[in-house]
Amino acid sequence: MNTKEKILSVALTLFSTKGYKAVSVRHIASDVGIKASSLYNHFENKQEILDELIKKNTKYIEDFLKDAMDLDSLIVSRKHNCKKQCDIDFIDTTLKIVKFFIENDNVIKFRKLLTIEQFNNPTLSALYKKIFISDILEYESKLFSYLMDKNLLIRNDPYILALQFFSPIFLLLYNDDKVTLEDYSTVEKHIFQFKDIYSMKG
């Protein structure tokens, strides 16, 4: 990790715990282990650091979701084991997304940063809603619609299903700073129960 990357890493940690306004350039530099004057060799000011963090982490999350939204990559065979394989794909894909948002340290810090700053900055408020709510609901809607077209889920409004599926996960996992094993277990039970309720029988 070079100096610029260290600055971004430290700044993200500080912004996500103290808030943007409460953190000074001097504070960031001190935690990095450099002089404040040296920090300006990499960034013009604190705002540029924030802008870079937003750009970098937004792209990182969007790239992940774009890959997850590649429904053609799901194994959907027309053979007799199609339903079984699709059930496995649905569970694996969903758990992969959930774990990404609750286990990835940078994603957690970025979410906390946006959670704090959404009340001070309309742009960041909109970004928070887009990344951590709208984009996830969009993916789940597409996934459910896809599975309905394959006659693997009961035909319903895919967006309403996405709301029903994601809302408990959002409330459970985003409400606490630390996710417990009990939380994981609850999420897994929710995913399996949802699948059992809405899967086509037979």
Backbone as a chain_set.jsonl record, in Angstrom:
{"seq": "MNTKEKILSVALTLFSTKGYKAVSVRHIASDVGIKASSLYNHFENKQEILDELIKKNTKYIEDFLKDAMDLDSLIVSRKHNCKKQCDIDFIDTTLKIVKFFIENDNVIKFRKLLTIEQFNNPTLSALYKKIFISDILEYESKLFSYLMDKNLLIRNDPYILALQFFSPIFLLLYNDDKVTLEDYSTVEKHIFQFKDIYSMKG", "coords": {"N": [[0.846, -1.194, 0.0], [0.74, 2.091, -1.029], [1.612, 5.548, -0.147], [-0.51, 7.287, -0.859], [-2.665, 5.527, -0.972], [-2.699, 4.713, 1.681], [-3.442, 7.085, 2.912], [-6.066, 7.36, 1.965], [-7.204, 5.053, 3.075], [-6.921, 5.481, 5.855], [-8.343, 7.88, 6.092], [-10.917, 7.045, 5.38], [-11.517, 5.362, 7.519], [-11.491, 7.207, 9.654], [-13.423, 9.136, 8.822], [-15.667, 7.525, 8.797], [-16.128, 6.972, 11.416], [-15.964, 9.326, 12.943], [-17.084, 11.282, 11.385], [-17.141, 13.519, 8.578], [-16.72, 16.347, 8.925], [-15.602, 16.525, 11.456], [-13.044, 15.635, 11.273], [-9.713, 16.511, 10.656], [-7.237, 17.561, 8.214], [-4.724, 17.459, 9.316], [-5.127, 15.576, 11.316], [-5.63, 13.259, 9.818], [-3.168, 12.995, 8.483], [-1.472, 12.603, 10.674], [-2.319, 10.09, 11.644], [-1.631, 8.547, 9.484], [1.058, 8.781, 9.583], [2.637, 10.768, 8.564], [3.703, 14.146, 7.749], [1.457, 16.959, 7.732], [1.931, 18.66, 5.617], [3.086, 16.957, 3.789], [0.976, 15.406, 3.023], [-0.388, 17.007, 1.262], [0.957, 16.646, -1.045], [-0.279, 14.664, -2.307], [-3.039, 15.057, -2.236], [-5.156, 17.855, -2.796], [-6.819, 18.959, -0.865], [-9.022, 18.27, 1.961], [-11.558, 17.751, 0.954], [-11.039, 16.726, -1.568], [-9.997, 14.279, -0.897], [-12.245, 13.041, 0.197], [-13.875, 13.02, -2.091], [-12.43, 11.28, -3.725], [-12.59, 8.929, -2.248], [-15.328, 8.431, -2.397], [-15.666, 8.091, -5.167], [-13.966, 5.87, -5.659], [-14.958, 3.801, -3.953], [-17.629, 3.648, -4.679], [-17.446, 2.763, -7.327], [-16.267, 0.287, -6.862], [-18.278, -1.122, -5.47], [-20.371, -0.981, -7.327], [-19.252, -2.403, -9.455], [-19.105, -4.925, -8.328], [-21.855, -5.527, -7.954], [-22.694, -5.384, -10.586], [-21.434, -7.592, -11.656], [-22.699, -9.532, -10.14], [-25.251, -9.22, -11.095], [-25.174, -10.418, -13.507], [-27.037, -12.414, -14.834], [-26.969, -14.406, -16.704], [-24.806, -15.867, -16.065], [-25.549, -17.535, -14.09], [-26.097, -20.911, -13.298], [-28.309, -22.473, -15.13], [-29.746, -25.111, -16.0], [-31.475, -27.046, -18.489], [-32.002, -29.548, -17.909], [-33.11, -32.401, -15.921], [-32.347, -31.745, -13.354], [-32.618, -29.062, -13.023], [-34.241, -27.372, -11.327], [-33.275, -27.991, -8.774], [-30.586, -27.197, -9.039], [-30.929, -24.476, -9.578], [-32.089, -23.608, -7.212], [-29.902, -23.906, -5.529], [-28.154, -22.079, -6.744], [-29.563, -19.687, -6.342], [-29.566, -19.443, -3.523], [-26.781, -19.459, -2.989], [-25.908, -17.21, -4.482], [-27.367, -15.149, -3.283], [-26.451, -15.246, -0.617], [-23.812, -14.612, -1.095], [-23.983, -11.928, -1.876], [-25.101, -10.771, 0.436], [-23.051, -11.305, 2.309], [-21.005, -9.823, 1.189], [-21.787, -7.182, 1.688], [-21.846, -7.086, 4.456], [-19.523, -8.119, 5.476], [-17.266, -7.153, 4.203], [-14.741, -4.992, 4.923], [-14.118, -2.394, 3.949], [-16.475, -1.746, 2.587], [-18.304, -1.73, 4.681], [-17.313, 0.413, 6.209], [-17.59, 2.465, 4.345], [-20.353, 2.526, 4.041], [-21.054, 3.352, 6.633], [-19.884, 5.874, 6.63], [-21.431, 7.19, 4.647], [-23.881, 6.958, 5.894], [-23.612, 8.654, 8.086], [-23.047, 11.127, 6.812], [-25.224, 11.571, 5.158], [-27.147, 13.182, 6.232], [-26.121, 15.66, 6.123], [-25.42, 16.199, 3.565], [-27.025, 16.34, 0.591], [-26.365, 15.061, -1.82], [-24.781, 12.886, -1.039], [-26.65, 11.607, 0.492], [-28.468, 10.75, -1.438], [-26.775, 9.039, -2.799], [-26.263, 7.09, -0.877], [-28.824, 5.91, -0.628], [-29.101, 4.932, -3.206], [-26.95, 3.051, -3.569], [-27.08, 1.29, -1.319], [-29.691, 0.557, -1.087], [-31.554, 0.952, -3.393], [-30.093, -0.145, -5.633], [-29.621, -2.757, -4.777], [-32.218, -3.72, -4.47], [-32.991, -3.548, -7.109], [-31.351, -5.478, -8.294], [-32.278, -7.825, -6.962], [-34.921, -7.821, -7.845], [-34.597, -8.284, -10.597], [-33.424, -10.802, -10.477], [-35.496, -12.342, -9.312], [-37.495, -12.036, -11.237], [-36.271, -13.293, -13.36], [-36.11, -15.934, -12.381], [-38.813, -16.468, -12.184], [-39.536, -16.471, -14.871], [-38.344, -18.796, -15.583], [-40.011, -20.544, -14.481], [-39.543, -21.204, -11.841], [-40.078, -19.777, -9.613], [-43.056, -18.74, -7.943], [-45.381, -16.822, -9.775], [-45.295, -13.419, -9.269], [-45.299, -9.909, -8.346], [-42.159, -8.845, -9.059], [-40.686, -6.748, -7.873], [-42.039, -6.202, -5.487], [-41.632, -8.62, -4.234], [-38.88, -8.431, -3.938], [-38.717, -6.344, -2.089], [-39.976, -7.579, 0.097], [-38.173, -9.596, 0.552], [-35.654, -8.334, 1.003], [-35.989, -6.344, 2.988], [-36.162, -7.367, 5.768], [-33.528, -8.288, 6.032], [-32.056, -5.953, 5.67], [-32.915, -4.422, 7.908], [-32.079, -6.04, 10.025], [-29.262, -6.443, 9.685], [-28.084, -3.969, 9.086], [-28.586, -2.493, 11.265], [-26.933, -2.911, 13.359], [-23.534, -2.497, 14.487], [-21.86, -4.64, 14.536], [-22.065, -7.816, 13.178], [-23.51, -10.73, 14.363], [-23.085, -14.3, 14.979], [-25.555, -15.342, 15.403], [-27.128, -13.524, 14.004], [-26.308, -14.109, 11.38], [-27.28, -16.713, 11.194], [-30.017, -16.233, 11.378], [-30.442, -14.773, 9.031], [-29.805, -16.707, 7.078], [-31.821, -18.58, 7.597], [-34.004, -17.043, 6.918], [-33.593, -16.71, 4.151], [-33.812, -19.38, 3.222], [-36.424, -19.952, 4.048], [-37.881, -18.083, 2.579], [-37.367, -18.981, -0.005], [-38.63, -21.49, 0.132], [-41.297, -20.749, 0.444], [-41.946, -19.297, -1.894], [-41.094, -20.782, -4.051], [-41.783, -22.694, -7.007], [-43.829, -25.486, -6.759], [-43.249, -28.986, -7.088]], "CA": [[0.0, 0.0, 0.0], [1.543, 3.311, -1.09], [1.185, 6.625, 0.753], [-1.835, 7.774, -1.254], [-3.636, 4.509, -0.563], [-2.77, 4.775, 3.145], [-4.229, 8.282, 3.236], [-7.468, 7.034, 1.702], [-7.627, 4.05, 4.043], [-7.04, 6.144, 7.159], [-9.428, 8.858, 6.001], [-12.182, 6.315, 5.396], [-11.728, 4.923, 8.901], [-11.812, 8.379, 10.472], [-14.702, 9.71, 8.378], [-16.763, 6.598, 9.102], [-16.335, 6.918, 12.865], [-16.093, 10.662, 13.518], [-17.764, 12.189, 10.472], [-16.233, 14.294, 7.723], [-16.407, 17.667, 9.475], [-14.842, 16.411, 12.706], [-11.689, 15.154, 10.98], [-8.876, 17.5, 9.977], [-6.135, 17.047, 7.4], [-3.638, 17.166, 10.258], [-5.492, 14.326, 11.987], [-5.409, 12.183, 8.845], [-1.723, 12.871, 8.277], [-0.889, 12.045, 11.89], [-2.615, 8.659, 11.7], [-0.88, 7.912, 8.399], [2.462, 8.808, 9.978], [3.342, 11.759, 7.748], [3.372, 15.528, 8.074], [0.315, 17.486, 6.987], [2.438, 19.228, 4.363], [3.346, 15.844, 2.869], [-0.312, 14.93, 2.518], [-0.786, 17.859, 0.135], [1.619, 16.156, -2.258], [-1.164, 13.653, -2.885], [-4.391, 15.608, -2.342], [-5.176, 19.306, -2.61], [-7.514, 19.285, 0.38], [-9.812, 17.177, 2.541], [-12.672, 17.467, 0.057], [-10.55, 15.86, -2.646], [-9.881, 12.941, -0.31], [-13.609, 12.512, 0.26], [-14.32, 12.766, -3.465], [-11.742, 10.077, -4.214], [-13.177, 7.799, -1.531], [-16.658, 8.192, -2.967], [-15.473, 7.559, -6.518], [-13.334, 4.551, -5.595], [-15.818, 2.802, -3.32], [-18.837, 3.51, -5.491], [-17.092, 1.894, -8.462], [-16.01, -1.047, -6.326], [-19.565, -1.752, -5.172], [-21.121, -1.112, -8.581], [-18.637, -3.495, -10.22], [-19.526, -6.174, -7.69], [-23.26, -5.769, -8.261], [-22.799, -5.637, -12.023], [-21.054, -8.99, -11.835], [-23.76, -10.345, -9.537], [-26.449, -9.086, -11.926], [-24.989, -11.164, -14.748], [-27.883, -13.58, -14.618], [-26.602, -15.465, -17.645], [-23.736, -16.67, -15.469], [-26.151, -18.524, -13.207], [-26.228, -22.219, -13.944], [-29.717, -22.836, -15.26], [-29.799, -26.205, -16.965], [-32.807, -27.488, -18.88], [-32.089, -30.964, -17.574], [-34.029, -32.734, -14.828], [-31.88, -31.186, -12.088], [-32.634, -27.602, -13.157], [-34.793, -26.723, -10.149], [-32.338, -28.179, -7.665], [-29.416, -26.363, -9.278], [-31.331, -23.074, -9.462], [-32.235, -23.345, -5.782], [-28.541, -23.751, -5.013], [-27.638, -20.812, -7.279], [-30.263, -18.592, -5.671], [-29.061, -19.348, -2.15], [-25.363, -19.082, -3.032], [-25.782, -15.835, -4.971], [-27.913, -14.246, -2.274], [-25.52, -15.212, 0.512], [-22.617, -13.907, -1.565], [-24.278, -10.494, -1.827], [-25.257, -10.393, 1.843], [-21.735, -11.312, 2.947], [-20.228, -8.706, 0.643], [-22.183, -5.933, 2.325], [-21.708, -7.095, 5.912], [-18.212, -8.619, 5.891], [-16.197, -6.384, 3.572], [-14.418, -3.893, 5.828], [-14.239, -1.115, 3.249], [-17.893, -1.508, 2.303], [-18.918, -1.381, 5.965], [-16.891, 1.773, 6.554], [-18.184, 3.388, 3.374], [-21.766, 2.649, 4.415], [-21.129, 4.181, 7.841], [-19.574, 7.241, 6.207], [-22.612, 7.743, 3.981], [-24.952, 7.032, 6.891], [-23.374, 9.883, 8.852], [-23.052, 12.338, 5.987], [-26.467, 11.735, 4.406], [-27.942, 14.237, 6.858], [-25.45, 16.936, 5.867], [-25.116, 16.346, 2.144], [-28.077, 15.71, -0.22], [-25.761, 14.19, -2.831], [-24.387, 11.643, -0.373], [-27.898, 10.964, 0.901], [-28.968, 10.062, -2.636], [-25.839, 7.954, -3.105], [-26.523, 6.042, 0.114], [-30.061, 5.219, -0.997], [-28.882, 4.218, -4.465], [-26.045, 1.912, -3.423], [-27.413, 0.334, -0.275], [-31.105, 0.185, -1.125], [-32.13, 0.846, -4.743], [-29.349, -1.066, -6.499], [-29.829, -4.12, -4.293], [-33.593, -4.075, -4.825], [-33.013, -3.742, -8.561], [-30.772, -6.794, -8.572], [-33.176, -8.874, -6.499], [-36.084, -7.815, -8.743], [-34.188, -8.953, -11.835], [-33.218, -12.218, -10.172], [-36.795, -12.984, -9.121], [-38.159, -12.048, -12.541], [-35.565, -14.333, -14.121], [-36.518, -17.239, -11.864], [-40.224, -16.644, -12.56], [-39.562, -16.827, -16.296], [-37.901, -20.194, -15.668], [-41.013, -21.325, -13.741], [-38.931, -21.683, -10.599], [-40.737, -19.033, -8.547], [-44.454, -18.41, -8.185], [-45.494, -15.524, -10.448], [-45.683, -12.294, -8.422], [-44.596, -8.677, -8.685], [-40.778, -9.08, -8.618], [-40.197, -5.677, -6.996], [-42.637, -6.422, -4.171], [-40.891, -9.746, -3.66], [-37.565, -7.92, -3.541], [-38.931, -5.606, -0.839], [-40.255, -8.554, 1.148], [-36.962, -10.375, 0.806], [-34.505, -7.551, 1.457], [-36.276, -5.491, 4.152], [-35.709, -7.946, 7.038], [-32.067, -8.342, 6.032], [-31.601, -4.578, 5.871], [-33.187, -4.028, 9.291], [-31.285, -6.86, 10.94], [-27.818, -6.345, 9.527], [-27.612, -2.587, 9.038], [-28.929, -1.831, 12.515], [-25.851, -3.144, 14.319], [-22.176, -2.315, 13.989], [-21.216, -5.942, 14.416], [-22.989, -8.9, 12.87], [-23.225, -11.9, 15.184], [-23.391, -15.602, 14.385], [-27.015, -15.475, 15.473], [-27.647, -12.745, 12.875], [-26.053, -14.914, 10.184], [-28.208, -17.834, 11.217], [-31.344, -15.695, 11.084], [-30.467, -14.433, 7.606], [-29.852, -17.956, 6.315], [-33.163, -19.141, 7.769], [-34.902, -16.183, 6.133], [-33.392, -17.032, 2.733], [-34.38, -20.702, 2.963], [-37.875, -19.878, 4.208], [-38.386, -17.33, 1.429], [-37.309, -19.901, -1.149], [-39.651, -22.526, 0.302], [-42.629, -20.154, 0.28], [-42.218, -18.779, -3.235], [-40.666, -21.7, -5.115], [-42.813, -23.506, -7.66], [-43.829, -26.842, -6.215], [-43.293, -30.051, -8.075]], "C": [[0.884, 1.248, 0.0], [0.931, 4.403, -0.213], [-0.213, 7.129, 0.419], [-2.926, 6.8, -0.817], [-3.805, 4.494, 0.951], [-3.614, 5.961, 3.589], [-5.716, 7.992, 3.063], [-8.008, 6.046, 2.731], [-7.86, 4.666, 5.417], [-8.209, 7.119, 7.163], [-10.788, 8.17, 6.056], [-12.519, 5.853, 6.809], [-12.167, 6.088, 9.78], [-13.167, 8.975, 10.108], [-15.88, 8.833, 8.802], [-17.051, 6.495, 10.594], [-16.613, 8.288, 13.478], [-16.928, 11.612, 12.666], [-16.76, 13.072, 9.748], [-15.788, 15.601, 8.382], [-15.503, 17.597, 10.698], [-13.394, 15.991, 12.49], [-10.922, 16.209, 10.198], [-7.81, 16.809, 9.128], [-4.969, 16.653, 8.301], [-3.876, 15.829, 10.969], [-5.233, 13.131, 11.067], [-3.917, 11.919, 8.677], [-1.044, 12.211, 9.478], [-1.107, 10.536, 11.969], [-1.908, 7.879, 10.593], [0.593, 7.799, 8.769], [3.297, 9.736, 9.126], [2.975, 13.156, 8.233], [2.203, 15.991, 7.211], [0.756, 18.036, 5.636], [2.695, 18.14, 3.319], [2.052, 15.315, 2.26], [-0.736, 15.712, 1.285], [-0.03, 17.518, -1.15], [0.727, 15.167, -3.015], [-2.588, 14.16, -3.102], [-4.36, 17.108, -2.056], [-5.8, 19.699, -1.28], [-8.336, 18.079, 0.854], [-10.973, 16.779, 1.629], [-12.249, 16.531, -1.074], [-10.379, 14.424, -2.155], [-11.256, 12.282, -0.265], [-14.115, 12.146, -1.13], [-13.706, 11.483, -4.022], [-12.295, 8.822, -3.536], [-14.535, 7.426, -2.109], [-16.537, 7.536, -4.339], [-14.978, 6.114, -6.477], [-14.286, 3.489, -5.053], [-17.125, 2.596, -4.066], [-18.58, 2.572, -6.662], [-16.901, 0.451, -8.002], [-17.317, -1.802, -6.086], [-20.374, -1.978, -6.441], [-20.569, -2.245, -9.445], [-19.046, -4.851, -9.654], [-20.96, -6.517, -8.064], [-23.473, -6.051, -9.746], [-22.465, -7.09, -12.323], [-22.144, -9.917, -11.296], [-25.023, -10.328, -10.386], [-26.323, -9.798, -13.264], [-25.735, -12.487, -14.623], [-27.55, -14.731, -15.554], [-25.516, -16.372, -17.074], [-24.277, -17.702, -14.486], [-26.333, -19.837, -13.965], [-27.7, -22.595, -13.972], [-29.828, -23.874, -16.373], [-31.248, -26.547, -17.292], [-33.003, -28.973, -18.548], [-32.975, -31.161, -16.346], [-33.618, -32.113, -13.506], [-31.914, -29.666, -12.078], [-33.108, -26.924, -11.879], [-33.842, -26.818, -8.963], [-31.131, -27.267, -7.82], [-29.751, -24.886, -9.112], [-31.547, -22.676, -8.007], [-30.869, -23.091, -5.153], [-27.958, -22.412, -5.461], [-28.255, -19.622, -6.564], [-29.712, -18.375, -4.266], [-27.614, -18.865, -2.135], [-25.18, -17.625, -3.445], [-26.252, -14.839, -3.926], [-26.976, -14.121, -1.081], [-24.24, -14.465, 0.146], [-22.815, -12.399, -1.471], [-24.377, -10.012, -0.388], [-23.901, -10.297, 2.524], [-20.862, -10.165, 2.455], [-20.527, -7.42, 1.399], [-21.974, -5.919, 3.834], [-20.354, -7.597, 6.398], [-17.061, -7.793, 5.341], [-15.941, -5.114, 4.376], [-14.589, -2.529, 5.166], [-15.688, -0.756, 2.975], [-18.625, -1.088, 3.569], [-18.582, 0.055, 6.342], [-17.515, 2.806, 5.621], [-19.666, 3.597, 3.678], [-21.93, 3.535, 5.642], [-20.847, 5.643, 7.525], [-20.795, 7.89, 5.576], [-23.784, 7.877, 4.945], [-24.836, 8.313, 7.703], [-23.619, 11.115, 7.999], [-24.346, 12.559, 5.208], [-27.341, 12.851, 4.976], [-27.349, 15.623, 6.625], [-25.285, 17.229, 4.382], [-26.167, 15.607, 1.306], [-27.527, 14.737, -1.265], [-25.375, 12.843, -2.228], [-25.602, 10.879, 0.144], [-28.476, 10.15, -0.252], [-28.087, 8.87, -2.988], [-26.046, 6.78, -2.153], [-27.748, 5.217, -0.286], [-29.874, 4.389, -2.267], [-28.094, 2.932, -4.247], [-26.582, 0.849, -2.474], [-28.887, -0.044, -0.211], [-31.555, -0.089, -2.563], [-31.429, -0.185, -5.615], [-29.552, -2.523, -6.087], [-31.233, -4.601, -4.648], [-33.718, -4.332, -6.326], [-32.46, -5.118, -8.919], [-31.739, -7.91, -8.192], [-34.412, -8.967, -7.393], [-35.768, -8.557, -10.036], [-34.012, -10.454, -11.614], [-34.55, -12.947, -10.044], [-37.566, -13.081, -10.438], [-37.583, -13.161, -13.423], [-36.032, -15.723, -13.696], [-37.989, -17.526, -12.152], [-40.341, -17.083, -14.013], [-39.141, -18.279, -16.518], [-38.861, -21.138, -14.935], [-40.442, -21.957, -12.476], [-39.46, -20.945, -9.38], [-42.18, -18.786, -8.943], [-44.538, -17.007, -8.77], [-46.069, -14.473, -9.501], [-45.006, -11.05, -8.963], [-43.162, -8.814, -8.174], [-40.245, -7.998, -7.681], [-40.76, -5.829, -5.584], [-41.943, -7.585, -3.475], [-39.521, -9.302, -3.16], [-37.662, -7.149, -2.229], [-39.146, -6.571, 0.322], [-39.0, -9.331, 1.537], [-35.884, -9.55, 1.503], [-34.756, -6.779, 2.746], [-35.846, -6.107, 5.481], [-34.187, -8.004, 7.148], [-31.493, -6.965, 6.316], [-31.757, -4.172, 7.331], [-32.29, -4.773, 10.274], [-29.802, -6.54, 10.886], [-27.293, -4.918, 9.544], [-27.883, -1.843, 10.336], [-27.813, -1.943, 13.545], [-24.495, -2.942, 13.671], [-21.497, -3.658, 13.74], [-22.265, -7.021, 14.207], [-22.576, -10.143, 13.645], [-23.531, -13.187, 14.419], [-24.894, -15.848, 14.386], [-27.679, -14.711, 14.33], [-27.49, -13.522, 11.572], [-27.067, -16.052, 10.08], [-29.617, -17.383, 10.855], [-31.485, -15.368, 9.603], [-30.578, -15.692, 6.755], [-31.232, -18.602, 6.408], [-34.177, -18.355, 6.944], [-34.81, -16.528, 4.649], [-34.036, -18.376, 2.387], [-35.909, -20.681, 3.066], [-38.517, -19.156, 3.031], [-38.435, -18.235, 0.199], [-38.419, -20.944, -1.059], [-41.058, -21.991, 0.05], [-42.937, -19.846, -1.176], [-41.752, -19.689, -4.374], [-41.867, -22.43, -5.7], [-42.701, -24.924, -7.119], [-43.868, -27.865, -7.347], [-42.103, -30.056, -8.999]], "O": [[1.683, 1.446, 0.915], [-0.127, 4.213, 0.387], [-1.014, 7.374, 1.321], [-3.985, 7.215, -0.346], [-4.909, 4.289, 1.455], [-4.403, 5.855, 4.528], [-6.526, 8.342, 3.92], [-9.137, 6.186, 3.202], [-8.874, 4.401, 6.062], [-8.974, 7.177, 8.125], [-11.708, 8.663, 6.709], [-13.667, 5.943, 7.243], [-13.11, 5.962, 10.56], [-13.969, 9.285, 10.989], [-16.955, 9.336, 9.125], [-18.1, 5.988, 10.992], [-17.401, 8.404, 14.417], [-17.424, 12.624, 13.161], [-15.667, 13.335, 10.25], [-14.598, 15.917, 8.39], [-14.721, 18.515, 10.945], [-12.602, 15.993, 13.432], [-11.415, 16.737, 9.202], [-7.523, 15.625, 9.308], [-4.31, 15.638, 8.072], [-2.945, 15.056, 11.191], [-4.682, 12.117, 11.496], [-3.464, 10.775, 8.722], [-0.159, 11.371, 9.321], [-0.192, 9.789, 12.318], [-1.621, 6.692, 10.748], [1.29, 6.875, 8.35], [4.503, 9.54, 8.97], [2.052, 13.325, 9.028], [1.987, 15.486, 6.11], [0.05, 17.898, 4.637], [2.543, 18.37, 2.119], [2.036, 14.836, 1.126], [-1.36, 15.167, 0.374], [-0.345, 18.044, -2.218], [0.946, 14.877, -4.19], [-3.263, 13.742, -4.042], [-3.626, 17.568, -1.181], [-5.363, 20.656, -0.641], [-8.337, 17.02, 0.226], [-11.326, 15.602, 1.544], [-13.01, 15.654, -1.484], [-10.59, 13.472, -2.906], [-11.414, 11.12, -0.639], [-14.711, 11.087, -1.322], [-14.374, 10.702, -4.701], [-12.449, 7.78, -4.175], [-14.846, 6.248, -2.287], [-17.218, 6.553, -4.633], [-15.506, 5.246, -7.172], [-14.405, 2.405, -5.625], [-17.667, 1.491, -4.083], [-19.391, 1.694, -6.955], [-17.326, -0.487, -8.676], [-17.447, -2.97, -6.451], [-20.989, -3.03, -6.616], [-21.331, -2.963, -10.091], [-19.3, -5.8, -10.396], [-21.256, -7.65, -8.443], [-24.326, -6.856, -10.117], [-23.124, -7.738, -13.136], [-22.469, -10.939, -11.9], [-25.78, -11.299, -10.401], [-27.257, -9.786, -14.067], [-25.146, -13.532, -14.346], [-27.815, -15.892, -15.241], [-25.326, -17.497, -17.534], [-23.567, -18.627, -14.092], [-26.684, -19.841, -15.145], [-28.267, -22.99, -12.953], [-29.986, -23.531, -17.545], [-32.139, -26.357, -16.465], [-34.033, -29.566, -18.868], [-33.521, -30.201, -15.802], [-34.455, -31.964, -12.615], [-31.3, -29.042, -11.212], [-32.456, -26.0, -11.392], [-33.632, -25.843, -8.241], [-30.696, -26.636, -6.856], [-28.95, -24.126, -8.569], [-31.233, -21.554, -7.609], [-30.704, -22.175, -4.347], [-27.346, -21.697, -4.668], [-27.561, -18.664, -6.22], [-29.426, -17.244, -3.873], [-27.259, -17.972, -1.366], [-24.398, -16.893, -2.838], [-25.614, -13.808, -3.708], [-26.734, -13.019, -0.589], [-23.658, -13.77, 0.978], [-21.917, -11.676, -1.037], [-23.814, -8.978, -0.03], [-23.625, -9.33, 3.233], [-20.074, -9.604, 3.216], [-19.615, -6.657, 1.715], [-21.928, -4.846, 4.436], [-20.056, -7.517, 7.589], [-15.992, -7.739, 5.949], [-16.821, -4.261, 4.496], [-15.147, -1.612, 5.768], [-16.084, 0.402, 3.113], [-19.469, -0.193, 3.535], [-19.457, 0.821, 6.746], [-17.918, 3.886, 6.055], [-20.173, 4.715, 3.582], [-22.832, 4.371, 5.693], [-21.484, 6.541, 8.075], [-21.156, 9.013, 5.929], [-24.587, 8.803, 4.827], [-25.835, 8.977, 7.977], [-24.318, 12.038, 8.415], [-24.544, 13.638, 4.65], [-28.185, 13.401, 4.267], [-27.995, 16.636, 6.894], [-25.041, 18.37, 3.99], [-26.198, 14.377, 1.308], [-28.148, 13.715, -1.559], [-25.608, 11.793, -2.826], [-25.583, 9.651, 0.224], [-28.916, 9.015, -0.071], [-28.578, 7.827, -3.419], [-26.01, 5.621, -2.567], [-27.711, 3.986, -0.282], [-30.415, 3.29, -2.391], [-28.509, 1.857, -4.68], [-26.548, -0.343, -2.78], [-29.289, -0.863, 0.615], [-31.896, -1.221, -2.908], [-32.082, -1.004, -6.262], [-29.644, -3.411, -6.935], [-31.42, -5.741, -5.072], [-34.456, -5.218, -6.757], [-33.03, -5.832, -9.744], [-31.994, -8.821, -8.979], [-34.896, -10.064, -7.67], [-36.571, -9.359, -10.513], [-34.4, -11.268, -12.452], [-34.725, -14.034, -10.594], [-38.212, -14.092, -10.713], [-38.308, -13.864, -14.126], [-36.313, -16.579, -14.534], [-38.376, -18.679, -12.343], [-41.144, -17.955, -14.346], [-39.526, -18.908, -17.503], [-38.598, -22.33, -14.778], [-40.798, -23.071, -12.093], [-39.318, -21.414, -8.251], [-42.496, -18.641, -10.124], [-43.842, -16.1, -8.313], [-47.183, -14.618, -8.996], [-44.233, -11.118, -9.919], [-42.959, -8.892, -6.962], [-39.444, -8.288, -6.793], [-40.051, -5.613, -4.602], [-41.698, -7.539, -2.269], [-39.059, -9.734, -2.105], [-36.8, -7.279, -1.36], [-38.57, -6.401, 1.397], [-38.799, -9.675, 2.702], [-35.274, -10.003, 2.471], [-33.826, -6.576, 3.527], [-35.205, -5.415, 6.272], [-33.627, -7.795, 8.224], [-30.558, -6.823, 7.104], [-30.824, -3.633, 7.925], [-31.803, -4.191, 11.244], [-29.159, -6.383, 11.924], [-26.164, -4.684, 9.976], [-27.464, -0.697, 10.497], [-27.755, -1.159, 14.493], [-24.317, -3.178, 12.476], [-20.663, -3.789, 12.844], [-23.23, -7.123, 14.965], [-21.419, -10.559, 13.586], [-24.151, -13.164, 13.356], [-25.433, -16.484, 13.48], [-28.662, -15.175, 13.752], [-28.413, -13.588, 10.761], [-27.629, -16.312, 9.016], [-30.325, -18.066, 10.116], [-32.517, -15.649, 8.993], [-31.366, -15.733, 5.81], [-31.752, -19.112, 5.415], [-35.089, -18.928, 6.348], [-35.83, -16.628, 3.968], [-34.726, -18.493, 1.374], [-36.6, -21.314, 2.268], [-39.569, -19.566, 2.542], [-39.42, -18.248, -0.539], [-39.072, -21.248, -2.057], [-41.908, -22.696, -0.493], [-44.046, -20.096, -1.647], [-41.997, -19.387, -5.542], [-42.831, -22.743, -5.001], [-41.609, -25.485, -7.034], [-44.444, -27.63, -8.409], [-42.013, -30.907, -9.884]]}, "num_chains": 1, "name": "protein.A"}
